[in-house]
mmCIF file of C-alpha atoms in Angstrom:
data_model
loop_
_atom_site.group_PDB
_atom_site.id
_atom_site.type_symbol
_atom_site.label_atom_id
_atom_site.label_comp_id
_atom_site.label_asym_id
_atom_site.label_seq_id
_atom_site.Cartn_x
_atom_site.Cartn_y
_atom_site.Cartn_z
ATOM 1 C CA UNK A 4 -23.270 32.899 29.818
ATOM 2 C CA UNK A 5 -22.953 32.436 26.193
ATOM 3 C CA UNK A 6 -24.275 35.307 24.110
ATOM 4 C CA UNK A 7 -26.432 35.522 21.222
ATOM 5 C CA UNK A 8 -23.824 36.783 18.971
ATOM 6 C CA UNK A 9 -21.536 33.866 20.389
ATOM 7 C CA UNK A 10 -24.451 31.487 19.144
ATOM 8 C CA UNK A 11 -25.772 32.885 15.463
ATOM 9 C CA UNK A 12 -21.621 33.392 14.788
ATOM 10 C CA UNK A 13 -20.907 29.719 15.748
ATOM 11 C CA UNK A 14 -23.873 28.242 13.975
ATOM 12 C CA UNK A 15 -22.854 30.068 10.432
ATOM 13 C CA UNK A 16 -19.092 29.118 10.894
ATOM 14 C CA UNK A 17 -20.257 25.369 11.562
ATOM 15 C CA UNK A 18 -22.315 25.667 8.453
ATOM 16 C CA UNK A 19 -20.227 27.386 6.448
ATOM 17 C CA UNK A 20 -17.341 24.646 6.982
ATOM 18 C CA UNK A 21 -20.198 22.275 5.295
ATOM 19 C CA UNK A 22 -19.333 23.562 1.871
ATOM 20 C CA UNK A 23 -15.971 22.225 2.138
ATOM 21 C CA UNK A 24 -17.279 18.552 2.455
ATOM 22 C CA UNK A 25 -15.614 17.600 -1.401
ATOM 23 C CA UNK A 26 -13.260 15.378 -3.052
ATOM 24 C CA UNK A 27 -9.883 16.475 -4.261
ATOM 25 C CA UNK A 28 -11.534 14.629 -7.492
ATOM 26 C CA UNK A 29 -14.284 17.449 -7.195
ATOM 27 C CA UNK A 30 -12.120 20.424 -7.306
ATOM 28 C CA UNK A 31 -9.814 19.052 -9.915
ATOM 29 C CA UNK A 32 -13.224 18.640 -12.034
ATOM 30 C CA UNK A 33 -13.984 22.140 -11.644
ATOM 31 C CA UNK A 34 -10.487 23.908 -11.899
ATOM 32 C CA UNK A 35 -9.841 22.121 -15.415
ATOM 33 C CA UNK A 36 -13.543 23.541 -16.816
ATOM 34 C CA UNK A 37 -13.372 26.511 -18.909
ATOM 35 C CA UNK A 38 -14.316 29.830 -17.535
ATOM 36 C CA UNK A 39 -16.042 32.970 -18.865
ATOM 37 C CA UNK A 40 -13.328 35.455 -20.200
ATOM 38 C CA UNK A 41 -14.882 38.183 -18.025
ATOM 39 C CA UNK A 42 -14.567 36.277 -14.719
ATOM 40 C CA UNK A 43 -11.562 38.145 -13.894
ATOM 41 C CA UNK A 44 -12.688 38.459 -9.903
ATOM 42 C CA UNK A 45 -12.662 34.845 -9.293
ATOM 43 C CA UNK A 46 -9.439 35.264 -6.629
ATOM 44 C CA UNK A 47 -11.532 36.992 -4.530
ATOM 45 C CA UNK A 48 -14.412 35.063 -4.122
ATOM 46 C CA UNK A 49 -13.148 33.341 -0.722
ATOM 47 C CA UNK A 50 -13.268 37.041 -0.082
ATOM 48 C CA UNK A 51 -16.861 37.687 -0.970
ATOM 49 C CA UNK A 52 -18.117 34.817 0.455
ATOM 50 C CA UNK A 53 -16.285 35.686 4.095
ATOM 51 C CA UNK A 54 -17.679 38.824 4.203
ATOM 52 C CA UNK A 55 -21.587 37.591 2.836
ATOM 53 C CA UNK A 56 -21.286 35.142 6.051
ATOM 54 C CA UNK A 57 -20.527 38.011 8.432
ATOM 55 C CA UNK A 58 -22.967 40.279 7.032
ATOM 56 C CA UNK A 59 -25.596 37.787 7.398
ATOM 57 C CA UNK A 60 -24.281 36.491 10.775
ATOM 58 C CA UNK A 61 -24.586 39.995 11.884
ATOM 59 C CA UNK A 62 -28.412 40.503 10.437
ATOM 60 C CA UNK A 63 -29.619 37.538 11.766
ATOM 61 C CA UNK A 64 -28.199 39.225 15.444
ATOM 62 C CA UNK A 65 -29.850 42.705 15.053
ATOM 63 C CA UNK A 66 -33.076 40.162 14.148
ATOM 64 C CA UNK A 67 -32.443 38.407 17.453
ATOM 65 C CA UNK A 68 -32.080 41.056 19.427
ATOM 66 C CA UNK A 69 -35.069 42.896 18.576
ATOM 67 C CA UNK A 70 -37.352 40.218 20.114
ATOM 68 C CA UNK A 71 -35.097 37.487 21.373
ATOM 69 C CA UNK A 72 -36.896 34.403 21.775
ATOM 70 C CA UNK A 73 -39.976 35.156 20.202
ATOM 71 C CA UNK A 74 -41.927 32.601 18.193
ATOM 72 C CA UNK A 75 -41.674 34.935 15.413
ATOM 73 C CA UNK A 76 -37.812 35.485 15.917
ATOM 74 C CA UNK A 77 -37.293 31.854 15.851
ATOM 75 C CA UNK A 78 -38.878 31.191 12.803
ATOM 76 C CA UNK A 79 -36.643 34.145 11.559
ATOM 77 C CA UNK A 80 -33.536 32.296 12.885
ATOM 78 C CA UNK A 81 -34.374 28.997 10.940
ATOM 79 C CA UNK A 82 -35.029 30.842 7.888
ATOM 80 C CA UNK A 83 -31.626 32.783 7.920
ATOM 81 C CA UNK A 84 -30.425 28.938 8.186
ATOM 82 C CA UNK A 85 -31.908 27.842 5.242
ATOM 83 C CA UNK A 86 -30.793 30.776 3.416
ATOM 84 C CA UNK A 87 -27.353 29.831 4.279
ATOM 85 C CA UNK A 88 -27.893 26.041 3.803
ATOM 86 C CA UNK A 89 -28.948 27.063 0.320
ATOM 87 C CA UNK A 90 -25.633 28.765 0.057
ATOM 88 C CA UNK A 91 -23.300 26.208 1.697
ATOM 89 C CA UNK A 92 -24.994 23.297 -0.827
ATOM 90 C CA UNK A 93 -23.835 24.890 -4.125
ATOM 91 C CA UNK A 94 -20.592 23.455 -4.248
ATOM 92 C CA UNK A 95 -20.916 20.252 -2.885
ATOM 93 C CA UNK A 96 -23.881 19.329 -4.829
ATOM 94 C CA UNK A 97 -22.365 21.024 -8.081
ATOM 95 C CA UNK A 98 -18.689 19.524 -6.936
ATOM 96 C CA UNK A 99 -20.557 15.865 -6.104
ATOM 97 C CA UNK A 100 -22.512 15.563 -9.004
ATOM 98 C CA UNK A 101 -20.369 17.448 -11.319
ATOM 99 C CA UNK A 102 -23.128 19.426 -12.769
ATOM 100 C CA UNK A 103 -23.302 22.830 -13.367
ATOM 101 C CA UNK A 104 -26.826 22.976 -14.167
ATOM 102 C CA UNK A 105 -27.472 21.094 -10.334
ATOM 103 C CA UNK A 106 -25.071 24.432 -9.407
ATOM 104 C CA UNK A 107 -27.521 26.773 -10.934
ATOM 105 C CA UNK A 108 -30.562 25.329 -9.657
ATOM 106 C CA UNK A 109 -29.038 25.065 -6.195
ATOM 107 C CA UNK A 110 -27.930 29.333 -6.856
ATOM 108 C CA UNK A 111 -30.524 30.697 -8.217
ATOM 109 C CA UNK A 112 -33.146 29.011 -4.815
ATOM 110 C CA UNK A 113 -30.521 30.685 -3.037
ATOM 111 C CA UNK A 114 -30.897 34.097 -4.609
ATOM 112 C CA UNK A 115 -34.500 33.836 -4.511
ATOM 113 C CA UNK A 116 -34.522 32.774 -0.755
ATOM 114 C CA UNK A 117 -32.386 35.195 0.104
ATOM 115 C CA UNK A 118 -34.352 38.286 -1.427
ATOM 116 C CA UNK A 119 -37.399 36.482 -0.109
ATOM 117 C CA UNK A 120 -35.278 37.185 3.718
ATOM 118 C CA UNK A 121 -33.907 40.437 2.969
ATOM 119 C CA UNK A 122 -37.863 41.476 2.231
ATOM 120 C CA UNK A 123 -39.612 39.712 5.218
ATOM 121 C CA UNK A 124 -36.707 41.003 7.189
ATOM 122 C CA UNK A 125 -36.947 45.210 6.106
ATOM 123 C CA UNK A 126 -40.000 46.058 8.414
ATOM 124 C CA UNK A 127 -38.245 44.448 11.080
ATOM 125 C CA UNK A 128 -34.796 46.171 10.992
ATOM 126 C CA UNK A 129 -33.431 48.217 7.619
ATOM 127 C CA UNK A 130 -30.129 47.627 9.021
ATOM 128 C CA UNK A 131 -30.903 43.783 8.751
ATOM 129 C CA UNK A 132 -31.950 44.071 5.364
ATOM 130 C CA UNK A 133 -28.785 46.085 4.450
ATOM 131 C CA UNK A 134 -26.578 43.658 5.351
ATOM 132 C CA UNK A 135 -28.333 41.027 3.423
ATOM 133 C CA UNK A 136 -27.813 42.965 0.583
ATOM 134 C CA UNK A 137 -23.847 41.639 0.107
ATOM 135 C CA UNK A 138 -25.698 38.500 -0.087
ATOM 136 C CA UNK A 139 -28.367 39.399 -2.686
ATOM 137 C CA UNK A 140 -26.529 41.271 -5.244
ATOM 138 C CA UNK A 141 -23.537 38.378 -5.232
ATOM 139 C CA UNK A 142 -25.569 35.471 -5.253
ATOM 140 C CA UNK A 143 -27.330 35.966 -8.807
ATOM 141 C CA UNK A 144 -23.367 36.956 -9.876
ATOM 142 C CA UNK A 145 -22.499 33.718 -8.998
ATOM 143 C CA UNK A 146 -25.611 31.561 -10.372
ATOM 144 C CA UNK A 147 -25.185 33.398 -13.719
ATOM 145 C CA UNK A 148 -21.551 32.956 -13.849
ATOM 146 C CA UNK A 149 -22.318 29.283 -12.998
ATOM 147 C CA UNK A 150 -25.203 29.275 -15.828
ATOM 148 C CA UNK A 151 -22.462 30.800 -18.322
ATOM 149 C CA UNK A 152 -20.127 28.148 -17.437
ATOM 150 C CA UNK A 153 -22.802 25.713 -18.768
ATOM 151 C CA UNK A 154 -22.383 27.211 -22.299
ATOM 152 C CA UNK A 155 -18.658 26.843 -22.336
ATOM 153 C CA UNK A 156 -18.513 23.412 -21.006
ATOM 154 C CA UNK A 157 -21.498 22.013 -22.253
ATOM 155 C CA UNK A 158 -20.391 18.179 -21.403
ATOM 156 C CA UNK A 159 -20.566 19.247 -18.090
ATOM 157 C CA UNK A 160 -23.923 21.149 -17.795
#
């Protein structure tokens, strides 16, 4: 029998791959754009991101398991998938379009959705919520890093 665990883990790895869905042409846009001098952490954002994705993976399980099936619980599950849609679409749509601006706009309705779930999620389980917190203190890091960039590079807001 597959688990719940097996399911939420396989869905957010199937997502996640999503954001990889760019052009060599897209990366080489963004590598050659200028950076903030302060973003001295960007090596281990691969890092940050793996571990948001587990965290998240893991709150949407202690979600599920505290009234699997439910109406209620479902609704939960789809909006944990948005959230992460909303994550997975920065860099292709930024990358695509070669807009920082579009990678802003596509951040910061991330950040918002994702406080919006780590809220609707506390009364539910506060050790939900505390693993969406990876989620909602890095994702307004990396829309205003992405917002900076726009100042620096302004031919490619």
């Amino acid at each position: 029998m597959i688990k719940p665990w097996m399911v939420i883990g396989g869905v957010t790895l199937l997502v996640a791959m999503g954001s990889n869905i760019v052009t060599p042409d897209d990366v080489r846009w963004f590598k050659r754009l200028q950076r903030p001098r302060w973003l001295t952490f960007e090596p281990a954002i691969p890092i940050i991101w793996t571990i948001v994705f587990i965290c998240g993976a893991w709150s949407a399980y202690i979600v599920w398991t505290r009234d699997p099936g439910s109406t209620k619980t479902w609704l939960l599950m789809a909006f944990y998938l948005l959230v992460e849609i909303a994550i997975v679409a920065y860099n292709p749509v930024m990358l695509r379009l070669r807009s920082l601006k579009a990678g802003t706009i596509v951040g910061g309705i991330g950040s918002i959705l994702g406080l919006i779930l780590l809220l609707v999620v506390f009364p539910i389980s506060g050790w939900a919520s505390l693993l969406l917190l990876p989620y909602v203190i890095w994702s307004p890091i990396g829309t205003y890093t992405t917002w900076e960039m726009m100042k620096i590079n302004p031919n490619d807001a």
